[in-house]
Short mmCIF file of C-alpha atoms and ligand atoms in Angstrom, two decimals:
data_model
loop_
_atom_site.label_atom_id
_atom_site.label_comp_id
_atom_site.label_asym_id
_atom_site.label_seq_id
_atom_site.Cartn_x
_atom_site.Cartn_y
_atom_site.Cartn_z
CA MET E 18 21.23 -6.82 10.20
CA ALA E 19 20.85 -2.69 10.32
CA ARG E 20 20.72 -2.12 6.46
CA PHE E 21 18.94 0.90 7.07
CA GLU E 22 21.58 2.97 10.03
CA GLY E 23 21.56 5.95 9.42
CA LYS E 24 18.67 6.95 7.81
CA ALA E 25 15.10 8.58 8.03
CA ALA E 26 12.10 6.98 6.69
CA LEU E 27 8.80 8.52 6.60
CA ILE E 28 6.04 6.70 5.61
CA THR E 29 2.49 7.21 4.80
CA GLY E 30 -0.71 5.98 5.96
CA GLY E 31 2.51 3.93 8.57
CA ALA E 32 -0.15 3.66 11.89
CA LEU E 33 -1.69 0.14 10.53
CA GLY E 34 -1.79 -2.55 7.75
CA ILE E 35 0.85 -2.76 5.99
CA GLY E 36 2.26 0.71 6.54
CA GLY E 37 2.08 -0.52 10.24
CA ALA E 38 4.30 -3.75 9.60
CA THR E 39 6.10 -1.19 7.35
CA ALA E 40 7.14 1.57 10.28
CA ARG E 41 8.83 -1.25 12.82
CA ARG E 42 10.73 -3.45 9.87
CA LEU E 43 11.87 -0.19 8.87
CA ALA E 44 13.02 0.53 12.13
CA ALA E 45 14.16 -3.18 13.09
CA GLU E 46 17.17 -3.18 10.68
CA GLY E 47 17.82 0.63 11.92
CA ALA E 48 16.48 3.55 10.16
CA SER E 49 14.11 6.33 12.69
CA VAL E 50 10.62 6.86 10.89
CA LEU E 51 7.92 9.21 10.25
CA ILE E 52 4.68 8.10 10.79
CA ALA E 53 2.38 9.87 8.63
CA ASP E 54 -1.66 9.38 9.69
CA ILE E 55 -4.76 10.61 10.61
CA ASP E 56 -5.38 8.53 12.48
CA ASP E 57 -3.56 9.34 16.23
CA GLY E 58 -4.29 6.44 18.38
CA ALA E 59 -3.04 4.37 15.97
CA ALA E 60 0.20 5.90 14.95
CA ALA E 61 0.61 6.34 18.54
CA ALA E 62 0.36 2.98 19.60
CA ASN E 63 2.96 1.18 16.65
CA VAL E 64 5.77 3.56 17.60
CA LYS E 65 4.97 2.75 21.25
CA ARG E 66 6.34 -0.21 19.73
CA ILE E 67 9.26 0.67 17.78
CA ILE E 68 10.18 1.79 20.46
CA ASP E 69 9.70 -0.58 23.69
CA ALA E 70 11.58 -2.87 20.65
CA GLY E 71 14.38 -0.42 20.12
CA GLY E 72 13.74 0.97 17.69
CA LYS E 73 12.97 5.72 16.95
CA ALA E 74 10.10 6.52 15.43
CA VAL E 75 7.41 9.62 15.97
CA ALA E 76 4.39 10.78 14.78
CA ALA E 77 2.96 13.27 12.39
CA HIS E 78 -1.13 13.41 12.45
CA ILE E 79 -1.03 13.54 8.50
CA ASP E 80 -4.65 13.60 5.72
CA VAL E 81 -2.21 12.82 2.11
CA SER E 82 -5.89 14.23 0.66
CA SER E 83 -4.48 17.55 2.36
CA SER E 84 -1.67 18.86 -0.22
CA LYS E 85 -0.44 21.13 3.04
CA ASP E 86 0.03 18.29 4.77
CA CYS E 87 2.06 16.21 2.09
CA ARG E 88 4.02 18.76 2.84
CA ARG E 89 4.82 19.06 6.21
CA MET E 90 4.75 15.74 6.70
CA VAL E 91 8.41 16.08 4.74
CA ASP E 92 9.78 18.74 7.15
CA GLU E 93 8.22 16.90 10.18
CA THR E 94 10.92 14.12 8.71
CA VAL E 95 13.62 16.09 7.95
CA GLY E 96 13.03 18.14 11.08
CA ALA E 97 12.43 15.29 13.17
CA PHE E 98 16.09 13.41 12.18
CA GLY E 99 18.05 16.18 9.22
CA ARG E 100 16.96 14.15 6.34
CA LEU E 101 14.67 12.06 3.86
CA ASP E 102 16.12 9.14 2.71
CA ILE E 103 13.24 6.62 2.22
CA LEU E 104 8.86 7.74 1.41
CA VAL E 105 6.79 4.46 1.33
CA GLN E 106 3.75 6.39 -0.42
CA ASN E 107 0.96 4.08 1.08
CA ALA E 108 -1.71 5.56 3.41
CA PHE E 109 -5.44 4.62 1.26
CA SER E 110 -8.00 3.07 4.28
CA VAL E 111 -8.33 -0.14 2.74
CA ILE E 112 -12.33 -0.09 3.93
CA SER E 113 -13.63 2.97 4.17
CA GLY E 114 -11.66 4.69 1.13
CA GLU E 115 -12.48 1.73 -1.29
CA SER E 116 -16.23 1.45 -0.36
CA ARG E 117 -16.43 5.59 -0.48
CA VAL E 118 -15.56 5.35 -3.98
CA HIS E 119 -16.98 2.58 -4.69
CA GLY E 120 -18.71 2.50 -8.00
CA ASP E 121 -18.83 2.25 -12.25
CA ALA E 122 -18.66 5.95 -14.40
CA ILE E 123 -22.48 6.23 -14.16
CA SER E 124 -22.78 6.13 -10.34
CA VAL E 125 -19.56 7.38 -8.86
CA GLU E 126 -20.38 11.35 -8.04
CA GLU E 127 -17.36 13.48 -8.71
CA GLU E 128 -16.11 14.86 -5.43
CA ASP E 129 -15.18 10.63 -4.69
CA TRP E 130 -13.86 10.87 -7.71
CA ASP E 131 -11.24 13.82 -6.24
CA TYR E 132 -10.66 12.39 -3.02
CA GLY E 133 -10.36 8.88 -4.50
CA ILE E 134 -8.21 10.66 -6.70
CA ASP E 135 -6.83 12.80 -4.76
CA VAL E 136 -4.91 10.43 -2.17
CA LEU E 137 -4.19 7.69 -4.33
CA VAL E 138 -2.21 9.57 -6.82
CA LYS E 139 -1.90 13.26 -6.58
CA ALA E 140 -0.55 12.72 -2.54
CA LEU E 141 2.56 10.32 -4.62
CA TYR E 142 3.02 14.22 -6.86
CA LEU E 143 3.81 16.15 -4.09
CA GLY E 144 5.38 14.42 -2.07
CA ALA E 145 7.88 13.33 -4.30
CA LYS E 146 7.80 17.21 -5.02
CA HIS E 147 8.32 17.64 -1.63
CA ALA E 148 10.70 14.42 -0.46
CA VAL E 149 13.51 14.74 -3.37
CA PRO E 150 15.59 17.79 -2.61
CA HIS E 151 16.10 16.08 -0.11
CA MET E 152 17.05 13.42 -0.95
CA ARG E 153 19.42 15.16 -3.17
CA GLU E 154 20.67 16.09 -0.41
CA VAL E 155 22.05 13.42 0.84
CA GLY E 156 22.96 12.07 -2.54
CA GLY E 157 20.13 9.98 -3.40
CA GLY E 158 17.25 7.52 -1.46
CA SER E 159 14.12 5.30 -1.86
CA ILE E 160 10.78 6.09 -3.31
CA ILE E 161 8.12 3.52 -2.90
CA ASN E 162 5.24 3.25 -4.35
CA LEU E 163 1.79 1.11 -3.09
CA ALA E 164 0.36 0.24 -6.58
CA SER E 165 -2.01 -3.68 -5.80
CA VAL E 166 -2.89 -6.27 -8.30
CA HIS E 167 -6.05 -3.13 -9.11
CA SER E 168 -3.12 -1.41 -11.88
CA LEU E 169 -3.29 -4.59 -13.59
CA LEU E 170 -6.48 -6.88 -13.28
CA GLN E 171 -9.72 -4.37 -13.66
CA GLU E 172 -13.17 -5.77 -11.77
CA THR E 173 -16.32 -3.61 -12.01
CA GLY E 174 -17.57 -1.47 -9.06
CA MET E 175 -13.66 -0.09 -9.35
CA LEU E 176 -13.08 2.94 -11.37
CA VAL E 177 -12.23 5.70 -9.56
CA TYR E 178 -9.61 2.42 -6.81
CA GLU E 179 -8.72 1.16 -10.73
CA THR E 180 -7.58 3.84 -12.47
CA GLY E 181 -4.95 6.20 -9.33
CA LYS E 182 -3.49 2.31 -9.03
CA ALA E 183 -3.34 2.25 -12.10
CA ALA E 184 -1.51 5.25 -12.49
CA VAL E 185 0.62 4.83 -9.73
CA VAL E 186 2.21 2.12 -12.21
CA GLY E 187 3.26 4.89 -14.49
CA LEU E 188 3.70 8.14 -11.96
CA THR E 189 6.35 5.24 -10.40
CA ARG E 190 8.38 5.02 -13.47
CA GLN E 191 8.25 8.74 -14.67
CA LEU E 192 10.02 9.65 -11.27
CA ALA E 193 12.46 6.53 -11.85
CA VAL E 194 13.40 7.42 -15.09
CA GLN E 195 13.35 11.98 -13.69
CA TYR E 196 15.57 10.90 -10.66
CA GLY E 197 17.47 8.21 -11.09
CA PRO E 198 21.17 10.56 -12.56
CA ASP E 199 20.33 12.58 -9.13
CA GLY E 200 21.02 8.40 -7.16
CA ILE E 201 17.12 8.38 -6.31
CA ARG E 202 15.17 5.43 -6.81
CA ALA E 203 11.04 4.39 -7.56
CA ASN E 204 9.72 1.45 -6.83
CA ALA E 205 5.62 -0.05 -6.61
CA ILE E 206 4.29 -2.40 -4.94
CA GLY E 207 1.74 -4.54 -6.13
CA PRO E 208 -0.46 -6.47 -2.73
CA GLY E 209 -3.01 -9.27 -3.74
CA HIS E 210 -5.46 -9.56 -0.79
CA ILE E 211 -3.73 -8.59 2.29
CA VAL E 212 -5.12 -9.21 5.71
CA GLY E 213 -4.63 -6.21 7.38
CA GLU E 214 -5.86 -5.31 11.35
CA GLY E 215 -9.02 -3.37 9.26
CA LEU E 216 -9.88 -6.58 6.84
CA SER E 217 -8.90 -9.34 9.92
CA GLU E 218 -12.01 -7.53 12.01
CA MET E 219 -13.94 -7.52 8.87
CA TRP E 220 -12.91 -11.40 7.74
CA ALA E 221 -13.39 -12.32 11.64
CA GLU E 222 -17.34 -11.82 10.28
CA ASN E 223 -16.98 -13.87 7.90
CA PRO E 224 -15.01 -17.35 8.11
CA THR E 225 -16.06 -18.98 4.77
CA GLY E 226 -15.76 -15.35 2.64
CA HIS E 227 -12.55 -15.58 3.99
CA ALA E 228 -11.60 -18.55 2.90
CA PHE E 229 -13.58 -18.79 -0.57
CA PHE E 230 -11.83 -15.75 -1.04
CA ALA E 231 -8.36 -17.08 -0.48
CA ASN E 232 -8.94 -19.52 -2.65
CA GLN E 233 -8.71 -17.79 -5.47
CA TYR E 234 -4.49 -17.79 -4.93
CA PRO E 235 -2.46 -19.64 -5.95
CA LEU E 236 -0.70 -19.96 -3.02
CA ARG E 237 -4.36 -20.79 -0.99
CA ARG E 238 -4.64 -18.25 1.56
CA THR E 239 -4.50 -13.86 1.54
CA GLY E 240 -1.06 -12.68 2.21
CA LYS E 241 -0.25 -10.44 5.38
CA PRO E 242 1.04 -7.08 5.94
CA GLU E 243 4.39 -8.35 6.76
CA GLU E 244 4.76 -10.06 3.70
CA ILE E 245 4.72 -7.11 2.34
CA ALA E 246 6.52 -4.80 4.53
CA ALA E 247 9.62 -7.30 3.31
CA GLY E 248 9.46 -6.75 -0.16
CA ILE E 249 9.45 -2.76 0.61
CA ALA E 250 12.65 -3.25 3.06
CA PHE E 251 14.53 -5.43 0.15
CA LEU E 252 13.33 -2.72 -2.76
CA CYS E 253 14.71 0.04 0.65
CA SER E 254 18.01 -1.48 0.99
CA ASP E 255 21.23 -1.26 -0.87
CA ASP E 256 20.26 -5.02 -1.57
CA ALA E 257 18.35 -3.71 -4.63
CA SER E 258 19.94 -0.70 -5.58
CA PHE E 259 20.72 -1.65 -9.38
CA ILE E 260 16.71 -1.58 -9.51
CA THR E 261 13.94 1.41 -9.82
CA GLY E 262 11.41 1.35 -12.10
CA HIS E 263 10.00 -1.67 -11.24
CA THR E 264 6.27 -2.84 -10.36
CA LEU E 265 7.07 -5.81 -7.74
CA MET E 266 3.80 -8.02 -7.87
CA ILE E 267 2.95 -9.47 -4.03
CA ASP E 268 0.47 -11.17 -4.52
CA GLY E 269 0.92 -15.48 -4.10
CA GLY E 270 1.07 -15.95 -7.80
CA LEU E 271 -2.63 -13.89 -8.85
CA THR E 272 -1.60 -12.03 -11.49
CA VAL E 273 -0.03 -14.84 -13.07
CA GLN E 274 -3.19 -17.65 -12.57
CA LEU E 275 -4.99 -18.45 -16.14
CA GLN E 276 -8.85 -17.82 -15.49
CA GLU E 277 -9.51 -21.14 -17.36
CA LYS E 278 -10.40 -24.09 -14.53
CA PHE E 279 -10.18 -21.08 -11.94
CA GLY E 280 -13.88 -20.79 -12.61
CA LEU E 281 -14.80 -24.32 -11.97
CA ARG E 282 -12.24 -24.58 -9.00
CA GLN E 283 -14.93 -22.07 -7.79
CA ALA E 284 -17.95 -24.15 -8.34
CA HIS E 285 -16.56 -27.31 -6.76
CA TYR E 286 -15.59 -25.28 -3.34
CA ALA E 287 -19.31 -23.94 -3.39
CA LEU E 288 -21.10 -27.54 -3.96
CA GLU E 289 -18.99 -28.91 -1.63
CA ASN E 290 -19.80 -26.11 1.04
CA PRO E 291 -23.02 -25.33 0.10
CA ASP E 292 -23.69 -23.35 3.40
CA HIS E 293 -21.02 -20.93 2.46
CA ASN E 294 -21.43 -16.96 2.53
CA PHE E 295 -20.76 -15.47 -0.85
CA THR E 296 -21.26 -11.80 1.00
CA PHE E 297 -17.76 -9.97 1.17
CA GLY E 298 -19.50 -7.25 3.82
CA ALA E 299 -18.19 -3.87 3.70
CA LEU E 300 -15.85 -4.42 0.36
CA ASP E 301 -19.15 -4.85 -2.07
P1 LIG Z 30 -5.32 -0.28 5.93
O1 LIG Z 30 -6.85 0.62 5.82
O2 LIG Z 30 -4.51 -1.65 6.83
O3 LIG Z 30 -4.47 1.05 6.27
C1 LIG Z 30 -4.39 2.56 5.77
C2 LIG Z 30 -3.86 3.40 6.82
O4 LIG Z 30 -3.88 4.60 6.25
C3 LIG Z 30 -4.33 3.16 8.23
O5 LIG Z 30 -2.91 3.46 9.36
C4 LIG Z 30 -5.30 4.77 7.94
O6 LIG Z 30 -5.65 5.12 8.63
C5 LIG Z 30 -4.47 5.54 6.86
N1 LIG Z 30 -4.53 6.64 5.79
C6 LIG Z 30 -5.62 6.08 5.37
N2 LIG Z 30 -6.58 7.52 4.63
C7 LIG Z 30 -5.00 8.87 5.37
C8 LIG Z 30 -4.72 9.78 4.60
N3 LIG Z 30 -5.66 10.40 4.01
N4 LIG Z 30 -3.77 10.15 5.36
C9 LIG Z 30 -3.14 9.76 5.80
N5 LIG Z 30 -3.58 8.24 6.66
C10 LIG Z 30 -4.71 7.90 5.89
O7 LIG Z 30 -5.41 -0.17 4.31
P2 LIG Z 30 -4.14 -1.50 3.96
O8 LIG Z 30 -4.46 -2.63 3.85
O9 LIG Z 30 -2.43 -1.30 4.98
O10 LIG Z 30 -3.96 -0.48 2.55
C11 LIG Z 30 -1.96 0.33 2.71
C12 LIG Z 30 -1.56 1.24 1.07
O11 LIG Z 30 -2.16 -0.81 0.28
C13 LIG Z 30 -3.50 1.41 -0.12
O12 LIG Z 30 -2.42 2.24 -0.63
C14 LIG Z 30 -4.07 -0.55 -0.83
O13 LIG Z 30 -4.47 0.53 -2.20
C15 LIG Z 30 -2.54 -0.86 -0.50
N6 LIG Z 30 -3.05 -2.14 -0.67
C16 LIG Z 30 -3.68 -3.42 -0.05
C17 LIG Z 30 -4.61 -3.75 -0.26
C18 LIG Z 30 -4.35 -5.10 0.59
O14 LIG Z 30 -5.18 -5.81 0.34
N7 LIG Z 30 -4.53 -4.62 2.25
C19 LIG Z 30 -3.72 -4.99 -1.66
C20 LIG Z 30 -3.15 -3.49 -2.01
C21 LIG Z 30 -2.50 -2.35 -2.74
#
Protein backbone atom coordinates (compact mmCIF):
# COMPACT_ATOMS: atom_id res chain seq x y z
CA MET A 1 0.00 0.00 0.00
CA ALA A 2 1.44 3.43 -0.94
CA ARG A 3 -0.72 5.89 0.98
CA PHE A 4 1.91 8.65 0.64
CA GLU A 5 3.01 8.30 -2.99
CA GLY A 6 3.98 11.74 -4.32
CA LYS A 7 3.96 13.33 -0.85
CA ALA A 8 6.89 14.95 0.96
CA ALA A 9 7.41 14.55 4.70
CA LEU A 10 9.67 16.38 7.15
CA ILE A 11 10.48 14.52 10.37
CA THR A 12 12.38 16.23 13.17
CA GLY A 13 14.50 13.84 15.21
CA GLY A 14 14.06 11.34 12.37
CA ALA A 15 17.39 9.59 12.89
CA LEU A 16 16.60 7.35 15.84
CA GLY A 17 13.79 6.08 18.05
CA ILE A 18 10.20 7.06 17.23
CA GLY A 19 11.28 9.55 14.56
CA GLY A 20 13.58 6.97 12.97
CA ALA A 21 10.81 4.38 12.72
CA THR A 22 8.39 7.04 11.43
CA ALA A 23 10.79 8.06 8.66
CA ARG A 24 11.08 4.42 7.57
CA ARG A 25 7.32 3.83 7.76
CA LEU A 26 6.32 6.94 5.77
CA ALA A 27 9.03 6.20 3.18
CA ALA A 28 7.89 2.57 2.91
CA GLU A 29 4.43 3.91 2.07
CA GLY A 30 5.77 6.12 -0.71
CA ALA A 31 6.66 9.47 0.92
CA SER A 32 9.88 11.32 0.15
CA VAL A 33 11.34 12.01 3.57
CA LEU A 34 13.66 14.66 4.98
CA ILE A 35 15.25 13.65 8.27
CA ALA A 36 16.07 16.77 10.34
CA ASP A 37 18.39 15.78 13.20
CA ILE A 38 21.46 16.82 15.20
CA ASP A 39 22.97 13.33 14.97
CA ASP A 40 24.48 13.29 11.47
CA GLY A 41 25.82 9.72 11.69
CA ALA A 42 22.52 8.20 12.79
CA ALA A 43 20.58 10.32 10.26
CA ALA A 44 22.85 9.15 7.41
CA ALA A 45 22.45 5.53 8.54
CA ASN A 46 18.64 5.85 8.54
CA VAL A 47 18.69 7.50 5.10
CA LYS A 48 20.78 4.57 3.81
CA ARG A 49 18.36 2.08 5.36
CA ILE A 50 15.43 3.78 3.62
CA ILE A 51 17.17 4.01 0.23
CA ASP A 52 18.35 0.37 0.47
CA ALA A 53 14.69 -0.59 1.02
CA GLY A 54 13.71 1.29 -2.17
CA GLY A 55 12.53 4.54 -0.54
CA LYS A 56 13.44 8.22 -0.97
CA ALA A 57 15.16 10.12 1.85
CA VAL A 58 17.68 12.86 2.56
CA ALA A 59 19.10 14.20 5.82
CA ALA A 60 19.76 17.75 7.03
CA HIS A 61 21.74 18.81 10.09
CA ILE A 62 19.07 20.63 12.09
CA ASP A 63 18.92 21.66 15.74
CA VAL A 64 15.30 22.55 16.49
CA SER A 65 16.39 24.69 19.45
CA SER A 66 17.59 27.16 16.79
CA SER A 67 14.89 29.26 15.21
CA LYS A 68 17.01 29.65 12.03
CA ASP A 69 17.19 25.84 11.71
CA CYS A 70 13.39 25.55 12.11
CA ARG A 71 13.05 27.70 9.01
CA ARG A 72 15.90 25.99 7.12
CA MET A 73 14.46 22.48 7.64
CA VAL A 74 11.28 23.52 5.81
CA ASP A 75 13.26 25.29 3.05
CA GLU A 76 15.45 22.21 2.59
CA THR A 77 12.45 19.88 2.34
CA VAL A 78 10.79 22.03 -0.29
CA GLY A 79 14.16 22.45 -2.03
CA ALA A 80 14.68 18.68 -2.16
CA PHE A 81 11.16 17.53 -3.06
CA GLY A 82 9.36 20.64 -4.38
CA ARG A 83 6.56 20.46 -1.80
CA LEU A 84 5.69 19.73 1.83
CA ASP A 85 2.66 17.64 2.83
CA ILE A 86 3.55 16.09 6.20
CA LEU A 87 5.35 17.59 9.21
CA VAL A 88 6.16 15.31 12.14
CA GLN A 89 7.48 17.33 15.11
CA ASN A 90 9.22 14.77 17.28
CA ALA A 91 12.77 15.92 18.14
CA PHE A 92 13.72 15.64 21.80
CA SER A 93 16.17 13.24 23.35
CA VAL A 94 14.46 10.99 25.88
CA ILE A 95 17.72 10.45 27.78
CA SER A 96 19.97 13.53 27.50
CA GLY A 97 17.10 16.00 26.93
CA GLU A 98 15.01 14.67 29.80
CA SER A 99 17.90 14.55 32.26
CA ARG A 100 18.90 18.12 31.31
CA VAL A 101 15.46 19.50 32.18
CA HIS A 102 14.83 17.22 35.17
CA GLY A 103 13.82 18.97 38.38
CA ASP A 104 11.17 21.02 40.13
CA ALA A 105 10.39 24.74 40.16
CA ILE A 106 13.10 25.38 42.77
CA SER A 107 15.88 23.30 41.27
CA VAL A 108 15.46 23.81 37.52
CA GLU A 109 17.85 26.44 36.14
CA GLU A 110 16.29 29.16 34.01
CA GLU A 111 18.52 28.32 31.01
CA ASP A 112 17.38 24.67 31.13
CA TRP A 113 13.73 25.77 31.32
CA ASP A 114 14.35 27.93 28.24
CA TYR A 115 16.09 25.07 26.39
CA GLY A 116 13.30 22.59 27.25
CA ILE A 117 10.45 24.88 26.29
CA ASP A 118 12.30 25.94 23.11
CA VAL A 119 12.68 22.34 21.92
CA LEU A 120 9.39 20.93 23.23
CA VAL A 121 7.09 23.84 22.32
CA LYS A 122 8.63 26.81 20.51
CA ALA A 123 10.15 24.61 17.79
CA LEU A 124 6.66 23.25 17.05
CA TYR A 125 5.19 26.72 16.63
CA LEU A 126 8.10 27.64 14.34
CA GLY A 127 7.75 24.42 12.36
CA ALA A 128 4.07 25.20 11.76
CA LYS A 129 4.85 28.85 10.97
CA HIS A 130 7.16 27.87 8.10
CA ALA A 131 5.38 24.69 6.94
CA VAL A 132 1.77 25.88 6.74
CA PRO A 133 2.29 28.27 3.76
CA HIS A 134 3.73 25.35 1.74
CA MET A 135 0.88 23.04 2.79
CA ARG A 136 -1.59 25.69 1.66
CA GLU A 137 0.12 25.73 -1.75
CA VAL A 138 -0.62 22.01 -2.24
CA GLY A 139 -4.17 22.28 -0.89
CA GLY A 140 -3.64 20.80 2.56
CA GLY A 141 -1.39 18.74 4.75
CA SER A 142 -0.91 16.97 8.04
CA ILE A 143 0.96 18.05 11.16
CA ILE A 144 1.77 15.53 13.88
CA ASN A 145 3.19 16.73 17.19
CA LEU A 146 4.71 14.38 19.75
CA ALA A 147 2.97 14.73 23.09
CA SER A 148 3.29 12.08 25.84
CA VAL A 149 1.52 10.32 28.68
CA HIS A 150 3.25 13.14 30.59
CA SER A 151 0.89 15.58 28.84
CA LEU A 152 -1.87 14.17 31.07
CA LEU A 153 -0.20 12.60 34.11
CA GLN A 154 2.22 14.26 36.49
CA GLU A 155 5.32 12.92 38.20
CA THR A 156 7.67 14.72 40.60
CA GLY A 157 10.80 16.23 39.06
CA MET A 158 9.22 16.63 35.61
CA LEU A 159 8.26 20.32 35.64
CA VAL A 160 9.69 21.34 32.28
CA TYR A 161 8.90 18.15 30.34
CA GLU A 162 5.32 17.94 31.58
CA THR A 163 4.63 21.64 31.10
CA GLY A 164 6.03 21.36 27.58
CA LYS A 165 4.13 18.19 26.68
CA ALA A 166 0.85 19.61 28.03
CA ALA A 167 1.44 22.68 25.85
CA VAL A 168 1.90 20.40 22.82
CA VAL A 169 -1.72 19.24 23.21
CA GLY A 170 -2.99 22.85 23.36
CA LEU A 171 -0.81 23.96 20.46
CA THR A 172 -2.03 21.04 18.33
CA ARG A 173 -5.70 21.83 19.01
CA GLN A 174 -5.09 25.48 18.18
CA LEU A 175 -3.39 24.61 14.86
CA ALA A 176 -6.29 22.28 14.01
CA VAL A 177 -8.89 25.02 14.46
CA GLN A 178 -6.79 27.71 12.78
CA TYR A 179 -5.77 25.78 9.65
CA GLY A 180 -8.65 23.34 9.25
CA PRO A 181 -10.23 25.62 6.61
CA ASP A 182 -6.99 25.20 4.57
CA GLY A 183 -7.35 21.40 4.57
CA ILE A 184 -4.52 21.10 7.08
CA ARG A 185 -5.08 18.60 9.88
CA ALA A 186 -3.09 18.77 13.14
CA ASN A 187 -3.00 15.88 15.60
CA ALA A 188 -0.80 14.79 18.49
CA ILE A 189 0.41 11.39 19.61
CA GLY A 190 0.85 10.53 23.30
CA PRO A 191 3.26 7.63 23.63
CA GLY A 192 3.76 5.59 26.77
CA HIS A 193 7.25 4.23 27.47
CA ILE A 194 8.77 3.41 24.07
CA VAL A 195 12.09 1.64 23.92
CA GLY A 196 14.18 2.85 20.99
CA GLU A 197 17.95 2.47 20.49
CA GLY A 198 18.98 4.72 23.42
CA LEU A 199 16.57 3.33 26.01
CA SER A 200 17.24 -0.27 24.96
CA GLU A 201 20.96 0.27 25.75
CA MET A 202 20.01 1.77 29.11
CA TRP A 203 17.59 -1.03 30.00
CA ALA A 204 20.06 -3.73 28.86
CA GLU A 205 22.10 -2.77 31.95
CA ASN A 206 19.05 -3.08 34.20
CA PRO A 207 16.64 -5.74 32.87
CA THR A 208 14.83 -6.17 36.18
CA GLY A 209 14.23 -2.42 36.28
CA HIS A 210 12.75 -2.66 32.82
CA ALA A 211 10.50 -5.54 33.90
CA PHE A 212 9.29 -3.50 36.87
CA PHE A 213 8.58 -0.59 34.57
CA ALA A 214 6.76 -2.78 32.02
CA ASN A 215 4.65 -4.28 34.80
CA GLN A 216 3.02 -0.88 35.35
CA TYR A 217 1.24 -1.18 32.00
CA PRO A 218 -2.05 -3.04 31.51
CA LEU A 219 -0.43 -4.75 28.51
CA ARG A 220 2.51 -5.66 30.81
CA ARG A 221 5.13 -4.44 28.38
CA THR A 222 6.71 -1.27 27.09
CA GLY A 223 6.20 -0.13 23.49
CA LYS A 224 8.26 -0.14 20.31
CA PRO A 225 8.98 2.84 18.02
CA GLU A 226 7.21 1.04 15.15
CA GLU A 227 3.97 1.02 17.20
CA ILE A 228 4.08 4.82 17.38
CA ALA A 229 5.09 5.12 13.72
CA ALA A 230 1.99 3.10 12.77
CA GLY A 231 -0.25 5.59 14.62
CA ILE A 232 1.52 8.54 13.02
CA ALA A 233 1.13 6.99 9.55
CA PHE A 234 -2.58 6.45 10.22
CA LEU A 235 -3.13 10.06 11.34
CA CYS A 236 -1.19 11.40 8.33
CA SER A 237 -3.14 9.28 5.88
CA ASP A 238 -6.52 9.78 4.22
CA ASP A 239 -7.80 7.01 6.52
CA ALA A 240 -7.87 9.77 9.16
CA SER A 241 -9.30 12.43 6.81
CA PHE A 242 -11.92 13.65 9.35
CA ILE A 243 -9.64 13.53 12.41
CA THR A 244 -8.07 16.79 13.54
CA GLY A 245 -7.21 18.36 16.88
CA HIS A 246 -7.03 14.90 18.44
CA THR A 247 -4.39 13.47 20.77
CA LEU A 248 -4.06 9.75 20.18
CA MET A 249 -2.64 8.02 23.24
CA ILE A 250 -0.56 4.97 22.27
CA ASP A 251 0.39 3.83 25.73
CA GLY A 252 -0.56 0.20 26.35
CA GLY A 253 -3.47 1.46 28.45
CA LEU A 254 -1.34 3.32 31.01
CA THR A 255 -3.47 6.47 31.10
CA VAL A 256 -6.78 4.64 31.51
CA GLN A 257 -5.65 2.49 34.41
CA LEU A 258 -7.13 3.19 37.81
CA GLN A 259 -4.24 3.34 40.29
CA GLU A 260 -6.06 1.85 43.33
CA LYS A 261 -4.80 -1.72 43.03
CA PHE A 262 -1.67 -0.76 41.17
CA GLY A 263 0.46 -0.13 44.29
CA LEU A 264 -0.65 -3.47 45.73
CA ARG A 265 0.29 -5.29 42.55
CA GLN A 266 3.72 -3.62 42.48
CA ALA A 267 4.25 -4.55 46.14
CA HIS A 268 3.49 -8.21 45.31
CA TYR A 269 5.80 -8.01 42.33
CA ALA A 270 8.61 -6.62 44.51
CA LEU A 271 8.06 -9.36 47.09
CA GLU A 272 8.24 -12.03 44.40
CA ASN A 273 11.43 -10.48 42.99
CA PRO A 274 13.61 -9.84 46.07
CA ASP A 275 16.77 -9.29 43.98
CA HIS A 276 15.08 -6.49 42.15
CA ASN A 277 17.16 -3.45 41.29
CA PHE A 278 14.78 -0.51 41.37
CA THR A 279 17.28 1.99 39.94
CA PHE A 280 15.92 3.72 36.87
CA GLY A 281 19.39 4.72 35.66
CA ALA A 282 19.72 7.85 33.56
CA LEU A 283 16.11 8.93 34.04
CA ASP A 284 16.54 9.28 37.80
P1 LIG B 1 15.19 9.35 21.10
O1 LIG B 1 16.09 10.00 22.09
O2 LIG B 1 15.26 7.89 20.85
O3 LIG B 1 15.37 10.05 19.66
C1 LIG B 1 15.30 11.44 19.56
C2 LIG B 1 15.84 11.89 18.21
O4 LIG B 1 15.75 13.32 18.20
C3 LIG B 1 17.31 11.52 18.01
O5 LIG B 1 17.54 11.14 16.67
C4 LIG B 1 18.04 12.82 18.38
O6 LIG B 1 19.32 12.95 17.75
C5 LIG B 1 17.04 13.86 17.88
N1 LIG B 1 17.17 15.17 18.55
C6 LIG B 1 17.29 15.41 19.89
N2 LIG B 1 17.36 16.73 20.11
C7 LIG B 1 17.27 17.34 18.89
C8 LIG B 1 17.31 18.70 18.46
N3 LIG B 1 17.43 19.70 19.33
N4 LIG B 1 17.18 18.96 17.13
C9 LIG B 1 17.05 17.95 16.23
N5 LIG B 1 17.04 16.64 16.58
C10 LIG B 1 17.16 16.34 17.89
O7 LIG B 1 13.72 9.81 21.51
P2 LIG B 1 12.32 9.04 21.28
O8 LIG B 1 12.11 8.09 22.38
O9 LIG B 1 12.23 8.57 19.89
O10 LIG B 1 11.32 10.27 21.52
C11 LIG B 1 10.87 11.07 20.44
C12 LIG B 1 9.75 11.96 20.90
O11 LIG B 1 8.72 11.19 21.51
C13 LIG B 1 10.16 13.03 21.90
O12 LIG B 1 9.41 14.20 21.64
C14 LIG B 1 9.73 12.43 23.22
O13 LIG B 1 9.49 13.39 24.21
C15 LIG B 1 8.46 11.70 22.80
N6 LIG B 1 8.11 10.62 23.72
C16 LIG B 1 8.94 9.56 23.88
C17 LIG B 1 8.58 8.55 24.78
C18 LIG B 1 9.46 7.35 25.02
O14 LIG B 1 9.21 6.62 25.98
N7 LIG B 1 10.45 7.06 24.22
C19 LIG B 1 7.39 8.65 25.50
C20 LIG B 1 6.57 9.76 25.31
C21 LIG B 1 6.94 10.74 24.41
